[in-house]
PDB file of C-alpha atoms in Angstrom:
ATOM      1  CA  MET A1435       0.000   0.000   0.000  1.00  0.00           C
ATOM      2  CA  THR A1436       1.313   3.431  -0.853  1.00  0.00           C
ATOM      3  CA  ASN A1437       1.842   6.056   1.814  1.00  0.00           C
ATOM      4  CA  THR A1438      -0.857   8.650   2.188  1.00  0.00           C
ATOM      5  CA  THR A1439       0.336  12.089   1.126  1.00  0.00           C
ATOM      6  CA  VAL A1440      -1.500  15.367   1.260  1.00  0.00           C
ATOM      7  CA  LEU A1441      -1.547  18.364  -1.032  1.00  0.00           C
ATOM      8  CA  ALA A1442      -2.626  21.984  -0.686  1.00  0.00           C
ATOM      9  CA  GLY A1443      -0.955  22.554   2.659  1.00  0.00           C
ATOM     10  CA  ALA A1444      -3.151  20.371   4.847  1.00  0.00           C
ATOM     11  CA  SER A1445      -1.630  18.038   7.413  1.00  0.00           C
ATOM     12  CA  ALA A1446      -1.556  14.329   6.667  1.00  0.00           C
ATOM     13  CA  PRO A1447      -4.299  12.463   8.562  1.00  0.00           C
ATOM     14  CA  ALA A1448      -3.505  10.499  11.655  1.00  0.00           C
ATOM     15  CA  ALA A1449      -3.745   6.730  11.410  1.00  0.00           C
ATOM     16  CA  GLY A1450      -7.314   5.598  11.830  1.00  0.00           C
ATOM     17  CA  PRO A1451     -10.600   5.256   9.970  1.00  0.00           C
ATOM     18  CA  ALA A1452     -11.339   8.963   9.548  1.00  0.00           C
ATOM     19  CA  VAL A1453      -9.526  11.822   7.856  1.00  0.00           C
ATOM     20  CA  GLN A1454      -9.478  14.686  10.339  1.00  0.00           C
ATOM     21  CA  GLN A1455      -8.257  17.648   8.288  1.00  0.00           C
ATOM     22  CA  PRO A1456      -9.805  19.156   5.139  1.00  0.00           C
ATOM     23  CA  GLY A1457      -7.529  19.042   2.133  1.00  0.00           C
ATOM     24  CA  ILE A1458      -6.544  17.280  -1.070  1.00  0.00           C
ATOM     25  CA  TYR A1459      -4.979  13.894  -0.435  1.00  0.00           C
ATOM     26  CA  GLN A1460      -3.132  11.410  -2.614  1.00  0.00           C
ATOM     27  CA  MET A1461      -4.234   8.056  -1.212  1.00  0.00           C
ATOM     28  CA  THR A1462      -5.320   4.652  -2.415  1.00  0.00           C
ATOM     29  CA  ALA A1463      -8.937   3.830  -3.120  1.00  0.00           C
ATOM     30  CA  GLU A1464      -8.876   1.447  -0.156  1.00  0.00           C
ATOM     31  CA  GLU A1465      -7.741   4.219   2.180  1.00  0.00           C
ATOM     32  CA  TYR A1466     -10.376   6.570   0.799  1.00  0.00           C
ATOM     33  CA  HIS A1467     -13.235   4.106   1.226  1.00  0.00           C
ATOM     34  CA  ALA A1468     -11.995   3.080   4.677  1.00  0.00           C
ATOM     35  CA  ASP A1469     -12.690   6.601   5.920  1.00  0.00           C
ATOM     36  CA  ARG A1470     -16.035   6.293   7.694  1.00  0.00           C
ATOM     37  CA  GLY A1471     -16.040   9.791   9.158  1.00  0.00           C
ATOM     38  CA  SER A1472     -16.940  11.594   5.929  1.00  0.00           C
ATOM     39  CA  LEU A1473     -19.997  11.406   3.675  1.00  0.00           C
ATOM     40  CA  SER A1474     -19.450  10.637  -0.014  1.00  0.00           C
ATOM     41  CA  SER A1475     -21.687  11.356  -2.982  1.00  0.00           C
ATOM     42  CA  THR A1476     -22.574   7.658  -3.170  1.00  0.00           C
ATOM     43  CA  GLY A1477     -23.556   7.714   0.494  1.00  0.00           C
ATOM     44  CA  ALA A1478     -25.630  10.868   0.076  1.00  0.00           C
ATOM     45  CA  ARG A1479     -27.593   9.254  -2.742  1.00  0.00           C
ATOM     46  CA  LYS A1480     -28.244   6.185  -0.571  1.00  0.00           C
ATOM     47  CA  LEU A1481     -29.922   8.370   2.060  1.00  0.00           C
ATOM     48  CA  LEU A1482     -32.697   9.512  -0.284  1.00  0.00           C
ATOM     49  CA  PRO A1483     -35.506   7.643  -2.111  1.00  0.00           C
ATOM     50  CA  PRO A1484     -35.663   5.145  -3.676  1.00  0.00           C
ATOM     51  CA  SER A1485     -33.143   4.130  -0.961  1.00  0.00           C
ATOM     52  CA  CYS A1486     -33.351   5.161   2.705  1.00  0.00           C
ATOM     53  CA  PRO A1487     -31.093   5.773   5.739  1.00  0.00           C
ATOM     54  CA  ALA A1488     -31.540   2.184   6.969  1.00  0.00           C
ATOM     55  CA  ILE A1489     -30.072   0.847   3.704  1.00  0.00           C
ATOM     56  CA  PHE A1490     -27.255   3.395   3.868  1.00  0.00           C
ATOM     57  CA  ARG A1491     -26.372   2.291   7.398  1.00  0.00           C
ATOM     58  CA  HIS A1492     -26.481  -1.403   6.482  1.00  0.00           C
ATOM     59  CA  GLU A1493     -24.180  -0.937   3.486  1.00  0.00           C
ATOM     60  CA  GLN A1494     -21.771   1.128   5.572  1.00  0.00           C
ATOM     61  CA  ASP A1495     -21.552  -1.693   8.097  1.00  0.00           C
ATOM     62  CA  ASN A1496     -21.525  -4.461   5.456  1.00  0.00           C
ATOM     63  CA  PRO A1497     -19.481  -3.394   2.399  1.00  0.00           C
ATOM     64  CA  PRO A1498     -20.398  -5.360  -0.742  1.00  0.00           C
ATOM     65  CA  ALA A1499     -18.091  -8.121  -1.939  1.00  0.00           C
ATOM     66  CA  PRO A1500     -16.121  -7.542  -5.161  1.00  0.00           C
ATOM     67  CA  LYS A1501     -18.037  -8.257  -8.364  1.00  0.00           C
ATOM     68  CA  LYS A1502     -16.883  -8.947 -11.907  1.00  0.00           C
ATOM     69  CA  THR A1503     -18.676  -5.792 -13.078  1.00  0.00           C
ATOM     70  CA  PHE A1504     -16.646  -3.769 -10.574  1.00  0.00           C
ATOM     71  CA  ASP A1505     -13.436  -5.424 -11.831  1.00  0.00           C
ATOM     72  CA  PHE A1506     -14.323  -4.437 -15.380  1.00  0.00           C
ATOM     73  CA  GLY A1507     -14.886  -0.809 -14.408  1.00  0.00           C
ATOM     74  CA  HIS A1508     -11.686  -0.656 -12.344  1.00  0.00           C
ATOM     75  CA  ALA A1509      -9.654  -2.075 -15.227  1.00  0.00           C
ATOM     76  CA  ALA A1510     -11.163   0.373 -17.721  1.00  0.00           C
ATOM     77  CA  HIS A1511     -10.375   3.270 -15.388  1.00  0.00           C
ATOM     78  CA  HIS A1512      -6.817   2.010 -14.988  1.00  0.00           C
ATOM     79  CA  LEU A1513      -6.163   1.963 -18.735  1.00  0.00           C
ATOM     80  CA  VAL A1514      -7.948   5.243 -19.493  1.00  0.00           C
ATOM     81  CA  LEU A1515      -6.814   7.273 -16.478  1.00  0.00           C
ATOM     82  CA  GLY A1516      -3.445   5.636 -15.907  1.00  0.00           C
ATOM     83  CA  ASP A1517      -4.129   5.196 -12.209  1.00  0.00           C
ATOM     84  CA  GLY A1518      -5.613   2.673  -9.822  1.00  0.00           C
ATOM     85  CA  PRO A1519      -4.791  -0.879  -8.750  1.00  0.00           C
ATOM     86  CA  ASP A1520      -2.676  -3.136 -10.942  1.00  0.00           C
ATOM     87  CA  ILE A1521      -4.410  -5.538 -13.317  1.00  0.00           C
ATOM     88  CA  ASP A1522      -3.546  -9.226 -13.118  1.00  0.00           C
ATOM     89  CA  VAL A1523      -4.354 -10.787 -16.508  1.00  0.00           C
ATOM     90  CA  LEU A1524      -5.312 -14.453 -16.092  1.00  0.00           C
ATOM     91  CA  ASP A1525      -5.042 -16.987 -18.910  1.00  0.00           C
ATOM     92  CA  PHE A1526      -8.307 -18.813 -18.244  1.00  0.00           C
ATOM     93  CA  PRO A1527     -11.496 -18.836 -20.347  1.00  0.00           C
ATOM     94  CA  ASN A1528     -13.652 -18.415 -17.227  1.00  0.00           C
ATOM     95  CA  TYR A1529     -13.636 -18.871 -13.444  1.00  0.00           C
ATOM     96  CA  LEU A1530     -15.219 -22.329 -13.394  1.00  0.00           C
ATOM     97  CA  THR A1531     -12.077 -24.291 -12.479  1.00  0.00           C
ATOM     98  CA  LYS A1532     -10.378 -24.410  -9.094  1.00  0.00           C
ATOM     99  CA  ALA A1533      -7.160 -23.091 -10.622  1.00  0.00           C
ATOM    100  CA  ALA A1534      -8.918 -20.070 -12.112  1.00  0.00           C
ATOM    101  CA  LYS A1535     -10.721 -19.294  -8.846  1.00  0.00           C
ATOM    102  CA  ALA A1536      -7.475 -19.618  -6.889  1.00  0.00           C
ATOM    103  CA  ALA A1537      -5.668 -17.259  -9.286  1.00  0.00           C
ATOM    104  CA  ARG A1538      -8.526 -14.766  -9.034  1.00  0.00           C
ATOM    105  CA  ASP A1539      -8.519 -14.865  -5.235  1.00  0.00           C
ATOM    106  CA  GLU A1540      -4.730 -14.554  -5.090  1.00  0.00           C
ATOM    107  CA  ALA A1541      -4.891 -11.432  -7.274  1.00  0.00           C
ATOM    108  CA  ARG A1542      -7.469  -9.875  -4.957  1.00  0.00           C
ATOM    109  CA  ASP A1543      -5.358 -10.733  -1.902  1.00  0.00           C
ATOM    110  CA  MET A1544      -2.441  -8.885  -3.526  1.00  0.00           C
ATOM    111  CA  GLY A1545      -4.609  -5.817  -4.095  1.00  0.00           C
ATOM    112  CA  ALA A1546      -4.809  -6.301  -7.876  1.00  0.00           C
ATOM    113  CA  VAL A1547      -7.815  -6.487 -10.192  1.00  0.00           C
ATOM    114  CA  PRO A1548      -8.185  -9.994 -11.698  1.00  0.00           C
ATOM    115  CA  MET A1549      -9.115 -10.016 -15.378  1.00  0.00           C
ATOM    116  CA  LEU A1550      -9.594 -12.900 -17.758  1.00  0.00           C
ATOM    117  CA  ARG A1551      -7.496 -12.331 -20.869  1.00  0.00           C
ATOM    118  CA  HIS A1552     -10.473 -11.951 -23.222  1.00  0.00           C
ATOM    119  CA  ASP A1553     -12.000  -9.375 -20.862  1.00  0.00           C
ATOM    120  CA  TYR A1554      -8.701  -7.498 -20.664  1.00  0.00           C
ATOM    121  CA  GLU A1555      -8.443  -7.391 -24.467  1.00  0.00           C
ATOM    122  CA  GLN A1556     -11.947  -5.904 -24.511  1.00  0.00           C
ATOM    123  CA  VAL A1557     -10.909  -3.198 -22.029  1.00  0.00           C
ATOM    124  CA  GLU A1558      -7.830  -2.432 -24.146  1.00  0.00           C
ATOM    125  CA  ALA A1559     -10.073  -1.931 -27.172  1.00  0.00           C
ATOM    126  CA  MET A1560     -12.277   0.408 -25.138  1.00  0.00           C
ATOM    127  CA  ALA A1561      -9.273   2.487 -24.056  1.00  0.00           C
ATOM    128  CA  ASP A1562      -8.125   2.725 -27.676  1.00  0.00           C
ATOM    129  CA  ALA A1563     -11.583   3.965 -28.687  1.00  0.00           C
ATOM    130  CA  ILE A1564     -11.420   6.637 -25.970  1.00  0.00           C
ATOM    131  CA  ARG A1565      -8.021   7.848 -27.214  1.00  0.00           C
ATOM    132  CA  ARG A1566      -9.328   8.125 -30.790  1.00  0.00           C
ATOM    133  CA  HIS A1567     -12.476  10.031 -29.814  1.00  0.00           C
ATOM    134  CA  PRO A1568     -12.310  13.730 -30.825  1.00  0.00           C
ATOM    135  CA  LEU A1569     -13.690  14.962 -27.464  1.00  0.00           C
ATOM    136  CA  ALA A1570     -12.798  12.266 -24.940  1.00  0.00           C
ATOM    137  CA  GLY A1571      -9.276  11.700 -26.248  1.00  0.00           C
ATOM    138  CA  PRO A1572      -8.007  15.262 -25.559  1.00  0.00           C
ATOM    139  CA  LEU A1573      -9.783  15.324 -22.179  1.00  0.00           C
ATOM    140  CA  PHE A1574      -7.755  12.309 -21.023  1.00  0.00           C
ATOM    141  CA  THR A1575      -4.412  13.223 -22.605  1.00  0.00           C
ATOM    142  CA  PRO A1576      -1.754  11.666 -20.320  1.00  0.00           C
ATOM    143  CA  GLY A1577      -0.118  14.276 -18.118  1.00  0.00           C
ATOM    144  CA  SER A1578      -2.815  16.890 -18.741  1.00  0.00           C
ATOM    145  CA  GLY A1579      -4.747  16.125 -15.547  1.00  0.00           C
ATOM    146  CA  VAL A1580      -4.622  14.330 -12.216  1.00  0.00           C
ATOM    147  CA  ALA A1581      -6.465  11.065 -11.591  1.00  0.00           C
ATOM    148  CA  GLU A1582      -8.355  10.112  -8.451  1.00  0.00           C
ATOM    149  CA  GLN A1583      -7.287  12.674  -5.907  1.00  0.00           C
ATOM    150  CA  SER A1584      -9.236  12.506  -2.667  1.00  0.00           C
ATOM    151  CA  ILE A1585     -10.848  15.742  -1.495  1.00  0.00           C
ATOM    152  CA  PHE A1586     -12.118  16.254   2.058  1.00  0.00           C
ATOM    153  CA  TRP A1587     -13.989  19.302   3.336  1.00  0.00           C
ATOM    154  CA  THR A1588     -16.517  20.372   5.975  1.00  0.00           C
ATOM    155  CA  ASP A1589     -20.012  21.426   4.984  1.00  0.00           C
ATOM    156  CA  ARG A1590     -20.638  24.951   6.232  1.00  0.00           C
ATOM    157  CA  ASP A1591     -24.381  24.534   6.830  1.00  0.00           C
ATOM    158  CA  THR A1592     -24.422  21.217   8.699  1.00  0.00           C
ATOM    159  CA  GLY A1593     -20.841  20.719   9.896  1.00  0.00           C
ATOM    160  CA  ILE A1594     -20.834  17.317   8.185  1.00  0.00           C
ATOM    161  CA  LYS A1595     -17.490  16.129   6.835  1.00  0.00           C
ATOM    162  CA  ARG A1596     -17.729  15.476   3.110  1.00  0.00           C
ATOM    163  CA  LYS A1597     -15.449  13.738   0.635  1.00  0.00           C
ATOM    164  CA  ALA A1598     -15.097  13.179  -3.110  1.00  0.00           C
ATOM    165  CA  ARG A1599     -12.714  11.280  -5.379  1.00  0.00           C
ATOM    166  CA  PRO A1600     -12.954  12.702  -8.927  1.00  0.00           C
ATOM    167  CA  ASP A1601     -11.838  10.443 -11.756  1.00  0.00           C
ATOM    168  CA  TRP A1602      -9.886  13.160 -13.543  1.00  0.00           C
ATOM    169  CA  VAL A1603      -9.274  16.842 -12.758  1.00  0.00           C
ATOM    170  CA  LYS A1604      -7.893  18.935 -15.600  1.00  0.00           C
ATOM    171  CA  GLN A1605      -6.939  22.504 -14.716  1.00  0.00           C
ATOM    172  CA  LEU A1606      -6.894  24.880 -17.687  1.00  0.00           C
ATOM    173  CA  PRO A1607      -6.199  28.628 -17.717  1.00  0.00           C
ATOM    174  CA  GLY A1608      -9.278  30.137 -16.087  1.00  0.00           C
ATOM    175  CA  LEU A1609     -11.198  26.846 -15.835  1.00  0.00           C
ATOM    176  CA  THR A1610     -11.131  23.529 -13.968  1.00  0.00           C
ATOM    177  CA  LEU A1611     -12.668  20.459 -15.605  1.00  0.00           C
ATOM    178  CA  CYS A1612     -13.879  17.513 -13.531  1.00  0.00           C
ATOM    179  CA  VAL A1613     -14.205  14.581 -15.924  1.00  0.00           C
ATOM    180  CA  ASP A1614     -16.068  11.419 -14.931  1.00  0.00           C
ATOM    181  CA  TYR A1615     -15.619   8.228 -16.961  1.00  0.00           C
ATOM    182  CA  LYS A1616     -18.365   5.593 -16.878  1.00  0.00           C
ATOM    183  CA  THR A1617     -18.766   2.323 -18.742  1.00  0.00           C
ATOM    184  CA  ALA A1618     -22.338   1.399 -19.628  1.00  0.00           C
ATOM    185  CA  ALA A1619     -24.467  -1.055 -21.545  1.00  0.00           C
ATOM    186  CA  ASP A1620     -26.166   1.907 -23.245  1.00  0.00           C
ATOM    187  CA  ALA A1621     -24.102   5.032 -23.923  1.00  0.00           C
ATOM    188  CA  SER A1622     -26.629   6.671 -26.260  1.00  0.00           C
ATOM    189  CA  PRO A1623     -27.732  10.198 -25.270  1.00  0.00           C
ATOM    190  CA  ASP A1624     -31.106   8.812 -24.130  1.00  0.00           C
ATOM    191  CA  GLY A1625     -29.315   6.064 -22.204  1.00  0.00           C
ATOM    192  CA  VAL A1626     -27.042   8.626 -20.550  1.00  0.00           C
ATOM    193  CA  SER A1627     -30.006  10.791 -19.563  1.00  0.00           C
ATOM    194  CA  LYS A1628     -31.758   7.778 -18.046  1.00  0.00           C
ATOM    195  CA  ALA A1629     -28.596   6.749 -16.169  1.00  0.00           C
ATOM    196  CA  VAL A1630     -28.292  10.244 -14.704  1.00  0.00           C
ATOM    197  CA  GLN A1631     -31.829   9.941 -13.348  1.00  0.00           C
ATOM    198  CA  ASP A1632     -31.599   6.318 -12.236  1.00  0.00           C
ATOM    199  CA  HIS A1633     -28.243   6.626 -10.466  1.00  0.00           C
ATOM    200  CA  GLY A1634     -28.367  10.227  -9.294  1.00  0.00           C
ATOM    201  CA  TYR A1635     -25.388  11.323 -11.345  1.00  0.00           C
ATOM    202  CA  HIS A1636     -26.645  14.926 -11.263  1.00  0.00           C
ATOM    203  CA  GLN A1637     -26.100  14.725  -7.496  1.00  0.00           C
ATOM    204  CA  GLN A1638     -22.603  13.374  -8.058  1.00  0.00           C
ATOM    205  CA  ALA A1639     -21.763  16.211 -10.442  1.00  0.00           C
ATOM    206  CA  ALA A1640     -22.932  18.901  -8.009  1.00  0.00           C
ATOM    207  CA  TRP A1641     -21.166  17.151  -5.094  1.00  0.00           C
ATOM    208  CA  TYR A1642     -17.823  17.007  -6.898  1.00  0.00           C
ATOM    209  CA  LEU A1643     -18.042  20.613  -8.080  1.00  0.00           C
ATOM    210  CA  ASP A1644     -18.706  21.663  -4.467  1.00  0.00           C
ATOM    211  CA  GLY A1645     -15.611  19.703  -3.435  1.00  0.00           C
ATOM    212  CA  LEU A1646     -13.405  21.378  -6.028  1.00  0.00           C
ATOM    213  CA  GLU A1647     -14.637  24.790  -4.885  1.00  0.00           C
ATOM    214  CA  ALA A1648     -14.077  23.973  -1.200  1.00  0.00           C
ATOM    215  CA  ALA A1649     -10.540  22.756  -2.009  1.00  0.00           C
ATOM    216  CA  GLY A1650      -9.684  26.005  -3.772  1.00  0.00           C
ATOM    217  CA  MET A1651      -9.375  24.298  -7.157  1.00  0.00           C
ATOM    218  CA  ALA A1652     -12.172  26.179  -8.906  1.00  0.00           C
ATOM    219  CA  ASP A1653     -11.545  29.851  -8.169  1.00  0.00           C
ATOM    220  CA  ASP A1654     -11.929  30.712 -11.859  1.00  0.00           C
ATOM    221  CA  GLY A1655     -14.868  28.396 -12.497  1.00  0.00           C
ATOM    222  CA  SER A1656     -15.405  24.679 -12.978  1.00  0.00           C
ATOM    223  CA  ARG A1657     -17.367  22.306 -15.195  1.00  0.00           C
ATOM    224  CA  PHE A1658     -18.323  18.653 -14.745  1.00  0.00           C
ATOM    225  CA  ILE A1659     -18.064  16.475 -17.862  1.00  0.00           C
ATOM    226  CA  PHE A1660     -19.460  12.951 -18.275  1.00  0.00           C
ATOM    227  CA  VAL A1661     -17.714  10.491 -20.581  1.00  0.00           C
ATOM    228  CA  PHE A1662     -19.927   7.422 -21.112  1.00  0.00           C
ATOM    229  CA  GLN A1663     -18.685   4.444 -23.119  1.00  0.00           C
ATOM    230  CA  MET A1664     -20.423   1.269 -24.249  1.00  0.00           C
ATOM    231  CA  LYS A1665     -18.884  -1.977 -23.017  1.00  0.00           C
ATOM    232  CA  THR A1666     -19.538  -3.745 -26.328  1.00  0.00           C
ATOM    233  CA  ALA A1667     -18.017  -3.158 -29.761  1.00  0.00           C
ATOM    234  CA  PRO A1668     -17.663  -0.675 -31.355  1.00  0.00           C
ATOM    235  CA  TYR A1669     -17.272   0.872 -27.863  1.00  0.00           C
ATOM    236  CA  LEU A1670     -19.035   4.117 -28.756  1.00  0.00           C
ATOM    237  CA  VAL A1671     -18.457   7.177 -26.580  1.00  0.00           C
ATOM    238  CA  THR A1672     -20.844   9.965 -25.557  1.00  0.00           C
ATOM    239  CA  VAL A1673     -19.467  13.123 -23.916  1.00  0.00           C
ATOM    240  CA  ARG A1674     -22.008  15.351 -22.184  1.00  0.00           C
ATOM    241  CA  GLU A1675     -22.297  18.208 -19.661  1.00  0.00           C
ATOM    242  CA  LEU A1676     -25.385  18.573 -17.477  1.00  0.00           C
ATOM    243  CA  ASP A1677     -27.637  21.574 -18.012  1.00  0.00           C
ATOM    244  CA  PRO A1678     -27.829  24.128 -15.145  1.00  0.00           C
ATOM    245  CA  GLN A1679     -31.306  23.028 -13.983  1.00  0.00           C
ATOM    246  CA  SER A1680     -30.203  19.413 -13.565  1.00  0.00           C
ATOM    247  CA  LEU A1681     -27.197  20.560 -11.553  1.00  0.00           C
ATOM    248  CA  ASP A1682     -29.424  22.743  -9.375  1.00  0.00           C
ATOM    249  CA  ILE A1683     -31.722  19.775  -8.702  1.00  0.00           C
ATOM    250  CA  GLY A1684     -28.724  17.589  -7.864  1.00  0.00           C
ATOM    251  CA  ARG A1685     -27.352  20.181  -5.471  1.00  0.00           C
ATOM    252  CA  ALA A1686     -30.768  20.604  -3.780  1.00  0.00           C
ATOM    253  CA  LYS A1687     -31.039  16.825  -3.315  1.00  0.00           C
ATOM    254  CA  ASN A1688     -27.549  16.815  -1.801  1.00  0.00           C
ATOM    255  CA  ARG A1689     -28.575  19.489   0.679  1.00  0.00           C
ATOM    256  CA  ARG A1690     -31.529  17.365   1.757  1.00  0.00           C
ATOM    257  CA  ALA A1691     -29.287  14.299   2.065  1.00  0.00           C
ATOM    258  CA  LEU A1692     -26.883  16.251   4.278  1.00  0.00           C
ATOM    259  CA  ARG A1693     -29.754  17.317   6.542  1.00  0.00           C
ATOM    260  CA  VAL A1694     -31.027  13.721   6.743  1.00  0.00           C
ATOM    261  CA  TYR A1695     -27.529  12.487   7.571  1.00  0.00           C
ATOM    262  CA  ALA A1696     -27.037  15.142  10.245  1.00  0.00           C
ATOM    263  CA  ASP A1697     -30.394  14.259  11.806  1.00  0.00           C
ATOM    264  CA  CYS A1698     -29.608  10.537  11.785  1.00  0.00           C
ATOM    265  CA  GLN A1699     -26.255  11.164  13.434  1.00  0.00           C
ATOM    266  CA  ARG A1700     -27.868  13.393  16.058  1.00  0.00           C
ATOM    267  CA  THR A1701     -30.626  10.931  16.944  1.00  0.00           C
ATOM    268  CA  GLY A1702     -28.760   7.688  16.345  1.00  0.00           C
ATOM    269  CA  THR A1703     -31.764   6.493  14.325  1.00  0.00           C
ATOM    270  CA  TRP A1704     -31.512   5.378  10.691  1.00  0.00           C
ATOM    271  CA  PRO A1705     -35.142   4.992   9.539  1.00  0.00           C
ATOM    272  CA  ASP A1706     -36.589   3.063   6.613  1.00  0.00           C
ATOM    273  CA  TRP A1707     -38.871   4.669   4.010  1.00  0.00           C
ATOM    274  CA  THR A1708     -41.780   5.067   6.429  1.00  0.00           C
ATOM    275  CA  GLY A1709     -40.289   5.895   9.796  1.00  0.00           C
ATOM    276  CA  PRO A1710     -42.267   5.563  13.044  1.00  0.00           C
ATOM    277  CA  VAL A1711     -46.034   5.548  12.442  1.00  0.00           C
ATOM    278  CA  GLU A1712     -49.097   4.687  14.509  1.00  0.00           C
ATOM    279  CA  GLU A1713     -51.445   3.898  11.621  1.00  0.00           C
ATOM    280  CA  ILE A1714     -50.966   2.055   8.336  1.00  0.00           C
ATOM    281  CA  PRO A1715     -50.291   4.659   5.619  1.00  0.00           C
ATOM    282  CA  SER A1716     -52.154   4.598   2.327  1.00  0.00           C
ATOM    283  CA  ILE A1717     -50.413   4.135  -1.009  1.00  0.00           C
ATOM    284  CA  SER A1718     -51.402   5.275  -4.501  1.00  0.00           C
ATOM    285  CA  LEU A1719     -50.822   4.274  -8.069  1.00  0.00           C
ATOM    286  CA  PRO A1720     -47.962   6.090  -9.804  1.00  0.00           C
ATOM    287  CA  VAL A1721     -49.186   9.504 -10.991  1.00  0.00           C
ATOM    288  CA  TRP A1722     -48.940   8.573 -14.666  1.00  0.00           C
ATOM    289  CA  ALA A1723     -50.985   5.398 -14.136  1.00  0.00           C
ATOM    290  CA  ALA A1724     -53.617   7.179 -12.028  1.00  0.00           C
ATOM    291  CA  LEU A1725     -54.083   9.858 -14.712  1.00  0.00           C
ATOM    292  CA  ARG A1726     -54.293   7.303 -17.513  1.00  0.00           C
ATOM    293  CA  ASP A1727     -56.690   4.921 -15.771  1.00  0.00           C
ATOM    294  CA  SER A1728     -58.866   7.664 -14.240  1.00  0.00           C
ATOM    295  CA  GLU A1729     -59.569   9.021 -17.698  1.00  0.00           C
ATOM    296  CA  GLU A1730     -60.444   5.587 -19.089  1.00  0.00           C
ATOM    297  CA  TYR A1731     -62.293   3.932 -16.211  1.00  0.00           C
ATOM    298  CA  LEU A1732     -63.673   6.658 -13.894  1.00  0.00           C
ATOM    299  CA  SER A1733     -65.218   8.848 -16.568  1.00  0.00           C
ATOM    300  CA  GLU A1734     -67.978   6.360 -17.410  1.00  0.00           C
TER     301      GLU A1734
END
């Protein structure tokens, strides 16, 4: 494991699960995720519907086991961004044999990402497609930005410690770009728009821009850029920037999540979707279904 170093004049954190001082840190992903004293964008999204604080608390206490889909994303980030854990390419067609499973587990124990050779060749083709893309290629030019710095800051309104780990920060004269690279089954513009809604990526964008501003990295302005890429040939790429209204909605949802988190910390209670009730609540059809069916069936 690499030593934790800190940038921007902040003191390096003391050993332990929580980073104590705001600042910009160069640390491993494992060290970043081990910090339980700060709220991340992913955590903030877990506090709000369709999730709830009880699910957030459970996942904090029971981190998910590694998945092949996570390995694929980590490997793609490694080749595109030039940072992250090493990739251990395994010469097996699948993980069905004991030898393949043992090699996979050994790679994980060493802190590497296990990849079957045919999967690795697919990731290499994806990285090549990124480099050839007229918009994404220049954004990720090696040496033109910094990959996966860890930013920690304190929220002024709630006092909650916050953190972010941008994929790629590219500082230009008078502008800072925060570029986020995502692999997806559907990288079409409609697919990207749906993914933003389904996964709360507008919250992520606003969260990261707030982090850059708090760290003093966006004094002259900042922009958040999504780079989505399909995981199947021909590995098409869509580069998009959120419109101001979507960012405003994301930031407003983040503010609510911070208030929910602060309240849960204060009370020690992490409620489900309903919370404490004395009577059984009612439930309705989705609005679109109620409007459709009311017109057809209640107008007779």
